[in-house]
Amino acid sequence: MRPDRATNIESWSVDALTLILLRQFKRLFVERGVNLTDAEMQSISEQVMNRALPPQPALITALNQIIGESLTVLNGWGFSFGQSLATDMTNLTHLWQTTADFLSLANEKGNAEIRISAGSALLALLGDFSHVDKLMTAINHDMNTAGALDVDAMLCKRALCHVAHIAPDDADWLHRAQIWADGHKV
């Protein structure tokens, strides 16, 4: 993803960010028996923004399942989330032989990484910090390799800054976010 798209995300309100993430996972929620109307997603998003969200056990359970399934996919290839982010597809030639295999593997790897990063961001916004380390993994990966955040890492930054009460434009946001995340590891 291009950094200018990430810059666009930086301007979104927290309720808009939450609503987009809820919509992104809607089909996966339905597959797990969690059916949210648009009005319910709007309400949850506003409550997240206002820091007044009551517990959402069904959503949290579904997100933990989605993240867990994606971690299992990566683990099946011998990767942690961070290792997967750092591994280019050209380094996985032992896992594919044809162009179709390559495309399928790239899609599966990309989907798993996105579900982990975006799912962890949404989970944090919903008040569950069990995957807060994944937020920092995505952020640190981009900062260390590109010096800027891509779309997924920007989602992680915005969620982390919101739950940690850090202004996203704070010059020291990354250091403050790391300290907060270290204190909230499960």
XYZ file of N, CA, C and O in Angstrom:
744
model
N 0.836 -1.179 0.000
C 0.000 0.000 0.000
C 0.884 1.248 0.000
O 1.920 1.270 0.637
N 0.420 2.283 -0.658
C 1.179 3.526 -0.740
C 1.041 4.329 0.550
O -0.044 4.409 1.130
N 2.117 4.958 1.009
C 2.054 5.760 2.232
C 1.010 6.870 2.185
O 0.464 7.233 3.215
N 0.680 7.439 1.004
C -0.310 8.512 0.969
C -1.696 8.017 1.381
O -2.489 8.774 1.929
N -1.985 6.760 1.152
C -3.253 6.183 1.641
C -3.223 6.086 3.159
O -4.226 6.280 3.821
N -2.063 5.789 3.708
C -1.921 5.743 5.167
C -2.105 7.132 5.761
O -2.717 7.276 6.820
N -1.611 8.134 5.069
C -1.784 9.520 5.535
C -3.262 9.871 5.592
O -3.714 10.562 6.505
N -4.034 9.375 4.640
C -5.471 9.597 4.633
C -6.109 9.004 5.896
O -6.959 9.635 6.524
N -5.686 7.816 6.279
C -6.227 7.165 7.474
C -5.915 7.974 8.726
O -6.697 8.014 9.669
N -4.788 8.650 8.699
C -4.385 9.467 9.837
C -5.411 10.551 10.152
O -5.545 10.980 11.297
N -6.179 10.974 9.148
C -7.158 12.042 9.351
C -8.543 11.530 9.758
O -9.411 12.326 10.102
N -8.755 10.234 9.703
C -10.073 9.692 10.061
C -10.343 9.853 11.548
O -9.449 9.703 12.389
N -11.595 10.078 11.884
C -11.993 10.069 13.291
C -11.986 8.627 13.780
O -12.067 7.677 12.980
N -11.906 8.447 15.073
C -11.854 7.097 15.638
C -13.148 6.340 15.356
O -13.113 5.135 15.101
N -14.277 7.031 15.367
C -15.526 6.325 15.064
C -15.556 5.870 13.609
O -15.996 4.756 13.311
N -15.039 6.680 12.681
C -14.974 6.266 11.275
C -14.029 5.083 11.108
O -14.345 4.123 10.397
N -12.896 5.143 11.775
C -11.931 4.030 11.731
C -12.561 2.744 12.247
O -12.461 1.690 11.611
N -13.238 2.829 13.373
C -13.877 1.647 13.965
C -14.949 1.089 13.039
O -15.025 -0.126 12.826
N -15.759 1.964 12.475
C -16.831 1.524 11.575
C -16.254 0.816 10.349
O -16.748 -0.241 9.946
N -15.209 1.357 9.791
C -14.579 0.722 8.631
C -14.042 -0.656 8.994
O -14.212 -1.618 8.241
N -13.417 -0.780 10.153
C -12.903 -2.087 10.583
C -14.043 -3.072 10.832
O -13.949 -4.246 10.454
N -15.107 -2.620 11.457
C -16.259 -3.508 11.684
C -16.820 -3.998 10.350
O -17.120 -5.187 10.205
N -16.929 -3.097 9.399
C -17.445 -3.493 8.075
C -16.481 -4.445 7.369
O -16.906 -5.351 6.667
N -15.190 -4.210 7.554
C -14.194 -5.086 6.938
C -14.340 -6.527 7.433
O -14.141 -7.471 6.680
N -14.718 -6.688 8.689
C -14.820 -8.024 9.278
C -16.246 -8.574 9.298
O -16.469 -9.678 9.797
N -17.192 -7.835 8.764
C -18.604 -8.230 8.862
C -18.864 -9.660 8.370
O -19.515 -10.445 9.053
N -18.356 -10.000 7.188
C -18.588 -11.354 6.643
C -18.003 -12.414 7.573
O -18.625 -13.448 7.831
N -16.821 -12.157 8.102
C -16.180 -13.122 9.008
C -16.934 -13.212 10.328
O -16.994 -14.282 10.935
N -17.519 -12.106 10.767
C -18.352 -12.153 11.977
C -19.587 -13.010 11.733
O -19.947 -13.853 12.565
N -20.240 -12.799 10.590
C -21.454 -13.564 10.260
C -21.130 -15.055 10.241
O -21.913 -15.868 10.751
N -19.977 -15.416 9.680
C -19.577 -16.825 9.644
C -19.444 -17.415 11.045
O -19.519 -18.627 11.217
N -19.255 -16.558 12.040
C -19.100 -17.006 13.423
C -20.347 -16.713 14.254
O -20.301 -16.723 15.482
N -21.461 -16.422 13.573
C -22.734 -16.229 14.256
C -22.950 -14.852 14.844
O -23.866 -14.659 15.637
N -22.126 -13.870 14.474
C -22.291 -12.507 14.978
C -22.791 -11.638 13.827
O -22.039 -11.319 12.919
N -24.072 -11.317 13.877
C -24.705 -10.532 12.821
C -24.956 -9.120 13.330
O -25.793 -8.920 14.208
N -24.241 -8.156 12.790
C -24.400 -6.768 13.191
C -25.080 -5.983 12.082
O -24.703 -6.094 10.915
N -26.071 -5.197 12.460
C -26.683 -4.286 11.492
C -25.774 -3.069 11.355
O -24.889 -2.830 12.182
N -26.020 -2.288 10.321
C -25.240 -1.068 10.150
C -25.459 -0.129 11.331
O -24.517 0.510 11.804
N -26.689 -0.069 11.821
C -26.982 0.797 12.971
C -26.204 0.335 14.214
O -25.702 1.168 14.979
N -26.106 -0.978 14.407
C -25.335 -1.496 15.545
C -23.854 -1.174 15.394
O -23.194 -0.788 16.371
N -23.339 -1.299 14.177
C -21.927 -0.967 13.951
C -21.682 0.527 14.178
O -20.668 0.906 14.762
N -22.630 1.354 13.747
C -22.521 2.805 13.974
C -22.493 3.103 15.470
O -21.683 3.894 15.937
N -23.381 2.460 16.208
C -23.466 2.683 17.647
C -22.174 2.253 18.351
O -21.651 2.975 19.206
N -21.674 1.085 17.993
C -20.419 0.601 18.582
C -19.294 1.586 18.274
O -18.493 1.930 19.162
N -19.233 2.065 17.058
C -18.178 2.993 16.640
C -18.224 4.283 17.451
O -17.189 4.790 17.892
N -19.422 4.818 17.652
C -19.574 6.044 18.442
C -19.195 5.796 19.898
O -18.557 6.647 20.533
N -19.572 4.638 20.427
C -19.232 4.315 21.811
C -17.724 4.150 21.979
O -17.167 4.555 22.999
N -17.061 3.571 20.983
C -15.599 3.449 21.034
C -14.984 4.845 21.070
O -14.104 5.132 21.891
N -15.433 5.712 20.195
C -14.889 7.069 20.134
C -15.075 7.792 21.464
O -14.178 8.486 21.936
N -16.225 7.598 22.084
C -16.535 8.270 23.351
C -16.023 7.516 24.569
O -16.287 7.927 25.698
N -15.323 6.404 24.321
C -14.763 5.578 25.399
C -15.852 5.108 26.366
O -15.665 5.079 27.572
N -16.991 4.741 25.810
C -18.138 4.324 26.612
C -18.720 3.004 26.121
O -19.909 2.748 26.261
N -17.902 2.149 25.559
C -18.381 0.892 24.999
C -18.532 -0.158 26.084
O -17.569 -0.482 26.787
N -19.732 -0.720 26.220
C -19.877 -1.835 27.153
C -19.173 -3.071 26.580
O -18.855 -3.118 25.388
N -18.927 -4.073 27.405
C -18.253 -5.290 26.903
C -18.969 -5.873 25.687
O -20.196 -5.858 25.610
N -18.171 -6.390 24.759
C -18.678 -6.978 23.514
C -18.149 -8.411 23.396
O -17.334 -8.705 22.515
N -18.585 -9.324 24.268
C -17.982 -10.663 24.277
C -18.101 -11.423 22.958
O -17.158 -12.111 22.562
N -19.210 -11.303 22.253
C -19.361 -12.046 20.989
C -18.371 -11.533 19.941
O -17.732 -12.333 19.237
N -18.229 -10.222 19.839
C -17.276 -9.652 18.880
C -15.845 -10.009 19.257
O -15.031 -10.355 18.396
N -15.528 -9.919 20.527
C -14.171 -10.218 20.990
C -13.831 -11.680 20.750
O -12.737 -12.005 20.276
N -14.768 -12.567 21.025
C -14.542 -13.993 20.770
C -14.309 -14.235 19.278
O -13.385 -14.948 18.892
N -15.153 -13.636 18.439
C -15.023 -13.821 16.990
C -13.677 -13.285 16.497
O -12.988 -13.953 15.709
N -13.284 -12.100 16.941
C -12.001 -11.540 16.515
C -10.827 -12.389 16.985
O -9.869 -12.591 16.237
N -10.889 -12.882 18.199
C -9.814 -13.758 18.687
C -9.725 -15.028 17.844
O -8.629 -15.515 17.571
N -10.876 -15.558 17.416
C -10.866 -16.730 16.544
C -10.236 -16.403 15.191
O -9.423 -17.170 14.674
N -10.609 -15.258 14.624
C -10.085 -14.845 13.316
C -8.573 -14.650 13.388
O -7.824 -15.139 12.531
N -8.129 -13.965 14.409
C -6.690 -13.733 14.582
C -5.972 -15.056 14.817
O -4.927 -15.320 14.221
N -6.546 -15.902 15.662
C -5.945 -17.213 15.941
C -5.821 -18.074 14.695
O -4.788 -18.723 14.475
N -6.867 -18.078 13.868
C -6.821 -18.850 12.619
C -5.726 -18.328 11.691
O -5.013 -19.110 11.056
N -5.581 -17.023 11.626
C -4.559 -16.419 10.769
C -3.162 -16.699 11.292
O -2.238 -16.966 10.515
N -2.993 -16.661 12.606
C -1.694 -17.007 13.191
C -1.354 -18.468 12.917
O -0.198 -18.803 12.658
N -2.366 -19.320 12.927
C -2.159 -20.739 12.630
C -1.691 -20.931 11.192
O -0.811 -21.760 10.927
N -2.253 -20.160 10.263
C -1.813 -20.223 8.865
C -0.322 -19.892 8.790
O 0.462 -20.628 8.181
N 0.076 -18.795 9.408
C 1.486 -18.390 9.364
C 2.377 -19.393 10.087
O 3.468 -19.723 9.606
N 1.911 -19.884 11.217
C 2.682 -20.880 11.969
C 2.882 -22.151 11.160
O 3.903 -22.826 11.285
N 1.918 -22.481 10.306
C 2.029 -23.653 9.447
C 3.198 -23.549 8.479
O 3.711 -24.561 7.999
N 3.613 -22.334 8.188
C 4.782 -22.116 7.332
C 6.041 -21.864 8.163
O 7.098 -21.546 7.619
N 5.884 -21.965 9.490
C 7.023 -21.753 10.381
C 7.276 -20.297 10.722
O 8.371 -19.950 11.160
N 6.261 -19.432 10.564
C 6.431 -18.004 10.815
C 5.604 -17.509 11.985
O 4.460 -17.915 12.160
N 6.187 -16.590 12.734
C 5.401 -15.757 13.637
C 4.836 -14.618 12.776
O 5.196 -14.480 11.602
N 4.011 -13.788 13.342
C 3.470 -12.643 12.600
C 4.607 -11.744 12.124
O 4.661 -11.354 10.954
N 5.515 -11.410 13.021
C 6.642 -10.551 12.653
C 7.520 -11.159 11.576
O 7.962 -10.462 10.654
N 7.774 -12.456 11.673
C 8.594 -13.125 10.656
C 7.895 -13.110 9.302
O 8.535 -12.949 8.267
N 6.593 -13.278 9.300
C 5.847 -13.249 8.048
C 5.923 -11.869 7.402
O 6.149 -11.756 6.196
N 5.746 -10.815 8.203
C 5.842 -9.461 7.662
C 7.213 -9.208 7.041
O 7.334 -8.516 6.032
N 8.233 -9.785 7.640
C 9.607 -9.558 7.183
C 10.027 -10.480 6.040
O 11.121 -10.328 5.506
N 9.159 -11.419 5.677
C 9.507 -12.401 4.646
C 8.864 -12.053 3.317
O 7.640 -12.005 3.196
N 9.695 -11.794 2.335
C 9.230 -11.502 0.984
C 8.816 -12.811 0.314
O 9.383 -13.869 0.589
N 7.859 -12.733 -0.572
C 7.382 -13.922 -1.274
C 8.500 -14.624 -2.047
O 8.467 -15.836 -2.223
N 9.495 -13.879 -2.495
C 10.594 -14.508 -3.232
C 11.422 -15.423 -2.332
O 12.159 -16.272 -2.837
N 11.263 -15.277 -1.036
C 11.965 -16.150 -0.098
C 11.153 -17.394 0.247
O 11.556 -18.185 1.095
N 10.018 -17.553 -0.396
C 9.145 -18.702 -0.122
C 9.047 -19.638 -1.324
O 8.060 -20.350 -1.491
N 10.058 -19.641 -2.151
C 10.010 -20.457 -3.368
C 9.836 -21.936 -3.068
O 9.304 -22.672 -3.899
N 10.233 -22.364 -1.870
C 10.073 -23.767 -1.501
C 8.603 -24.145 -1.265
O 8.269 -25.322 -1.195
N 7.721 -23.125 -1.164
C 6.306 -23.382 -0.914
C 5.436 -23.324 -2.162
O 4.253 -23.602 -2.086
N 5.995 -22.922 -3.305
C 5.200 -22.843 -4.520
C 6.028 -23.274 -5.723
O 7.244 -23.176 -5.723
N 5.307 -23.788 -6.719
C 5.979 -24.241 -7.937
C 5.448 -23.550 -9.179
O 6.194 -23.316 -10.120
N 4.169 -23.224 -9.191
C 3.566 -22.609 -10.374
C 3.136 -21.184 -10.047
O 3.056 -20.804 -8.874
N 2.821 -20.448 -11.072
C 2.320 -19.090 -10.866
C 1.032 -19.108 -10.065
O 0.827 -18.281 -9.179
N 0.181 -20.062 -10.333
C -1.069 -20.192 -9.585
C -0.783 -20.464 -8.107
O -1.442 -19.892 -7.227
N 0.197 -21.333 -7.826
C 0.592 -21.605 -6.440
C 1.085 -20.319 -5.772
O 0.735 -20.023 -4.626
N 1.925 -19.580 -6.496
C 2.479 -18.334 -5.976
C 1.367 -17.355 -5.622
O 1.349 -16.773 -4.531
N 0.427 -17.157 -6.543
C -0.667 -16.214 -6.313
C -1.546 -16.642 -5.145
O -1.963 -15.816 -4.337
N -1.815 -17.921 -5.055
C -2.613 -18.435 -3.954
C -1.908 -18.226 -2.617
O -2.522 -17.774 -1.641
N -0.623 -18.536 -2.579
C 0.170 -18.373 -1.358
C 0.265 -16.894 -0.974
O 0.108 -16.543 0.201
N 0.516 -16.031 -1.946
C 0.615 -14.593 -1.673
C -0.700 -14.058 -1.121
O -0.710 -13.259 -0.177
N -1.818 -14.516 -1.681
C -3.129 -14.101 -1.203
C -3.367 -14.585 0.225
O -3.830 -13.830 1.083
N -3.056 -15.834 0.486
C -3.267 -16.403 1.816
C -2.386 -15.711 2.857
O -2.841 -15.380 3.950
N -1.130 -15.465 2.507
C -0.201 -14.782 3.413
C -0.674 -13.353 3.684
O -0.740 -12.917 4.830
N -1.033 -12.641 2.621
C -1.504 -11.269 2.771
C -2.774 -11.176 3.596
O -2.900 -10.314 4.474
N -3.732 -12.064 3.321
C -4.974 -12.072 4.103
C -4.704 -12.346 5.571
O -5.296 -11.708 6.449
N -3.835 -13.288 5.860
C -3.523 -13.603 7.260
C -2.899 -12.397 7.946
O -3.293 -12.045 9.069
N -1.960 -11.754 7.289
C -1.298 -10.593 7.891
C -2.281 -9.448 8.127
O -2.269 -8.817 9.190
N -3.154 -9.194 7.153
C -4.148 -8.128 7.301
C -5.143 -8.451 8.407
O -5.490 -7.589 9.217
N -5.592 -9.693 8.459
C -6.551 -10.068 9.502
C -5.928 -9.959 10.889
O -6.601 -9.590 11.849
N -4.657 -10.257 10.991
C -3.982 -10.143 12.285
C -3.834 -8.671 12.676
O -4.182 -8.281 13.791
N -3.321 -7.849 11.770
C -3.092 -6.440 12.125
C -4.412 -5.688 12.310
O -4.620 -5.047 13.340
N -5.309 -5.775 11.343
C -6.583 -5.060 11.452
C -7.446 -5.637 12.569
O -8.108 -4.894 13.301
N -7.440 -6.960 12.719
C -8.204 -7.591 13.794
C -7.688 -7.190 15.165
O -8.465 -6.925 16.083
N -6.366 -7.109 15.303
C -5.779 -6.691 16.580
C -6.113 -5.235 16.875
O -6.347 -4.865 18.030
N -6.141 -4.390 15.831
C -6.515 -2.988 16.008
C -7.960 -2.882 16.480
O -8.262 -2.169 17.447
N -8.863 -3.596 15.819
C -10.270 -3.557 16.216
C -10.453 -4.144 17.609
O -11.200 -3.604 18.430
N -9.767 -5.209 17.906
C -9.851 -5.823 19.221
C -9.452 -4.826 20.306
O -10.142 -4.706 21.331
N -8.371 -4.095 20.076
C -7.935 -3.087 21.047
C -8.985 -1.990 21.204
O -9.286 -1.567 22.332
N -9.552 -1.537 20.081
C -10.591 -0.512 20.162
C -11.800 -0.995 20.954
O -12.467 -0.205 21.617
N -12.055 -2.307 20.916
C -13.180 -2.888 21.665
C -12.821 -3.157 23.124
O -13.644 -3.646 23.887
N -11.572 -2.874 23.498
C -11.169 -2.996 24.905
C -10.447 -4.270 25.262
O -10.197 -4.524 26.440
N -10.108 -5.096 24.291
C -9.367 -6.340 24.553
C -7.939 -6.144 24.040
O -7.726 -5.915 22.859
N -6.978 -6.240 24.948
C -5.584 -5.975 24.597
C -4.758 -7.249 24.453
O -3.536 -7.214 24.512
N -5.418 -8.369 24.227
C -4.712 -9.649 24.161
C -3.764 -9.755 22.971
O -2.876 -10.604 22.975
N -3.933 -8.916 21.962
C -3.042 -8.949 20.801
C -2.378 -7.594 20.562
O -1.991 -7.276 19.432
N -2.224 -6.807 21.623
C -1.614 -5.488 21.490
C -0.179 -5.588 20.972
O 0.300 -4.686 20.278
N 0.478 -6.707 21.253
C 1.842 -6.895 20.734
C 1.852 -6.922 19.207
O 2.824 -6.502 18.577
N 0.778 -7.393 18.599
C 0.700 -7.437 17.132
C 0.641 -6.026 16.548
O 1.160 -5.777 15.453
N 0.009 -5.098 17.281
C -0.031 -3.713 16.830
C 1.384 -3.154 16.742
O 1.769 -2.550 15.738
N 2.158 -3.386 17.796
C 3.532 -2.882 17.813
C 4.399 -3.607 16.791
O 5.278 -2.997 16.180
N 4.137 -4.886 16.567
C 4.905 -5.627 15.561
C 4.705 -5.011 14.181
O 5.666 -4.782 13.443
N 3.453 -4.719 13.820
C 3.169 -4.117 12.510
C 3.784 -2.722 12.403
O 4.387 -2.378 11.383
N 3.638 -1.931 13.440
C 4.192 -0.570 13.434
C 5.712 -0.617 13.335
O 6.310 0.066 12.500
N 6.343 -1.405 14.195
C 7.808 -1.463 14.203
C 8.363 -2.016 12.892
O 9.405 -1.570 12.426
N 7.662 -2.980 12.298
C 8.114 -3.517 11.012
C 8.210 -2.398 9.976
O 9.231 -2.251 9.299
N 7.151 -1.623 9.858
C 7.149 -0.552 8.862
C 8.159 0.534 9.195
O 8.848 1.045 8.308
N 8.263 0.912 10.453
C 9.199 1.966 10.828
C 10.640 1.525 10.569
O 11.466 2.325 10.146
N 10.916 0.249 10.800
C 12.279 -0.256 10.623
C 12.634 -0.529 9.167
O 13.798 -0.477 8.795
N 11.642 -0.853 8.341
C 11.949 -1.185 6.946
C 11.704 -0.027 5.984
O 12.450 0.147 5.036
N 10.656 0.752 6.215
C 10.302 1.814 5.272
C 10.439 3.215 5.870
O 10.423 4.194 5.142
N 10.500 3.290 7.188
C 10.572 4.593 7.835
C 9.240 5.321 7.874
O 9.149 6.453 8.327
N 8.198 4.670 7.385
C 6.848 5.237 7.375
C 5.856 4.084 7.492
O 6.189 2.937 7.213
N 4.650 4.415 7.895
C 3.631 3.390 8.104
C 2.801 3.181 6.844
O 2.372 4.141 6.213
N 2.552 1.891 6.519
C 1.620 1.592 5.446
C 0.211 1.614 6.033
O 0.011 1.945 7.208
N -0.767 1.275 5.231
C -2.165 1.345 5.653
C -2.423 0.499 6.897
O -3.022 0.974 7.870
N -1.977 -0.746 6.898
C -2.258 -1.629 8.027
C -1.583 -1.150 9.305
O -2.190 -1.165 10.383
N -0.352 -0.720 9.196
C 0.354 -0.223 10.373
C -0.260 1.086 10.869
O -0.294 1.344 12.080
N -0.767 1.911 9.959
C -1.430 3.148 10.375
C -2.711 2.835 11.130
O -3.037 3.507 12.123
N -3.448 1.812 10.704
C -4.625 1.383 11.466
C -4.212 0.986 12.885
O -4.885 1.337 13.860
N -3.102 0.268 12.970
C -2.589 -0.159 14.285
C -2.206 1.049 15.133
O -2.519 1.108 16.324
N -1.522 2.003 14.515
C -1.122 3.217 15.239
C -2.342 3.947 15.768
O -2.391 4.329 16.939
N -3.319 4.163 14.906
C -4.507 4.924 15.321
C -5.242 4.234 16.459
O -5.653 4.878 17.425
N -5.392 2.908 16.370
C -6.071 2.178 17.447
C -5.265 2.263 18.737
O -5.813 2.538 19.808
N -3.974 2.022 18.631
C -3.114 2.035 19.810
C -3.084 3.416 20.462
O -3.202 3.534 21.683
N -2.963 4.454 19.663
C -2.955 5.805 20.221
C -4.283 6.115 20.923
O -4.297 6.736 21.991
N -5.386 5.671 20.336
C -6.686 5.931 20.966
C -6.788 5.235 22.321
O -7.135 5.880 23.313
N -6.491 3.953 22.360
C -6.677 3.226 23.628
C -5.649 3.639 24.673
O -5.910 3.547 25.872
N -4.492 4.117 24.240
C -3.434 4.524 25.175
C -3.508 6.011 25.511
O -2.665 6.506 26.263
N -4.491 6.709 24.966
C -4.657 8.148 25.211
C -3.416 8.929 24.783
O -2.925 9.805 25.510
N -2.914 8.621 23.594
C -1.751 9.311 23.029
C -2.223 10.058 21.780
O -2.877 9.464 20.923
N -1.879 11.309 21.689
C -2.221 12.071 20.488
C -1.420 11.504 19.314
O -0.195 11.377 19.421
N -2.098 11.132 18.217
C -1.380 10.548 17.083
C -0.293 11.448 16.512
O 0.666 10.963 15.909
N -0.417 12.755 16.706
C 0.596 13.680 16.185
C 1.662 14.027 17.222
O 2.541 14.852 16.960
N 1.625 13.390 18.387
C 2.658 13.569 19.410
C 3.997 13.130 18.827
O 4.110 12.022 18.284
N 4.996 13.965 18.917
C 6.312 13.650 18.348
C 6.908 12.392 18.960
O 7.712 11.703 18.322
N 6.504 12.054 20.161
C 7.044 10.890 20.867
C 6.033 9.743 20.927
O 6.116 8.881 21.793
N 5.077 9.722 19.990
C 3.995 8.735 20.052
C 4.510 7.299 20.029
O 3.991 6.440 20.760
N 5.524 7.023 19.222
C 5.998 5.649 19.086
C 6.599 5.142 20.396
O 6.282 4.031 20.838
N 7.405 5.954 21.022
C 8.012 5.566 22.303
C 6.934 5.388 23.373
O 6.937 4.398 24.105
N 6.015 6.328 23.438
C 4.930 6.252 24.427
C 4.040 5.033 24.165
O 3.611 4.353 25.104
N 3.773 4.748 22.887
C 2.945 3.588 22.543
C 3.640 2.294 22.934
O 2.994 1.365 23.449
N 4.950 2.216 22.721
C 5.700 1.010 23.097
C 5.649 0.784 24.600
O 5.432 -0.341 25.060
N 5.822 1.837 25.366
C 5.752 1.721 26.829
C 4.363 1.250 27.248
O 4.226 0.343 28.073
N 3.327 1.851 26.663
C 1.965 1.452 27.003
C 1.731 -0.011 26.631
O 1.190 -0.788 27.419
N 2.130 -0.387 25.431
C 1.928 -1.770 24.972
C 2.670 -2.751 25.852
O 2.127 -3.814 26.187
N 3.886 -2.418 26.228
C 4.651 -3.310 27.117
C 3.944 -3.531 28.438
O 3.983 -4.608 29.012
N 3.256 -2.510 28.912
C 2.517 -2.621 30.171
C 1.180 -3.315 30.049
O 0.538 -3.605 31.057
N 0.745 -3.582 28.834
C -0.560 -4.212 28.621
C -0.489 -5.539 27.890
O -1.489 -6.024 27.366
N 0.693 -6.121 27.853
C 0.818 -7.443 27.228
C 0.107 -8.469 28.073
O 0.168 -8.445 29.296
N -0.561 -9.350 27.390
C -1.318 -10.416 28.083
C -0.485 -11.662 28.151
O 0.244 -12.005 27.270
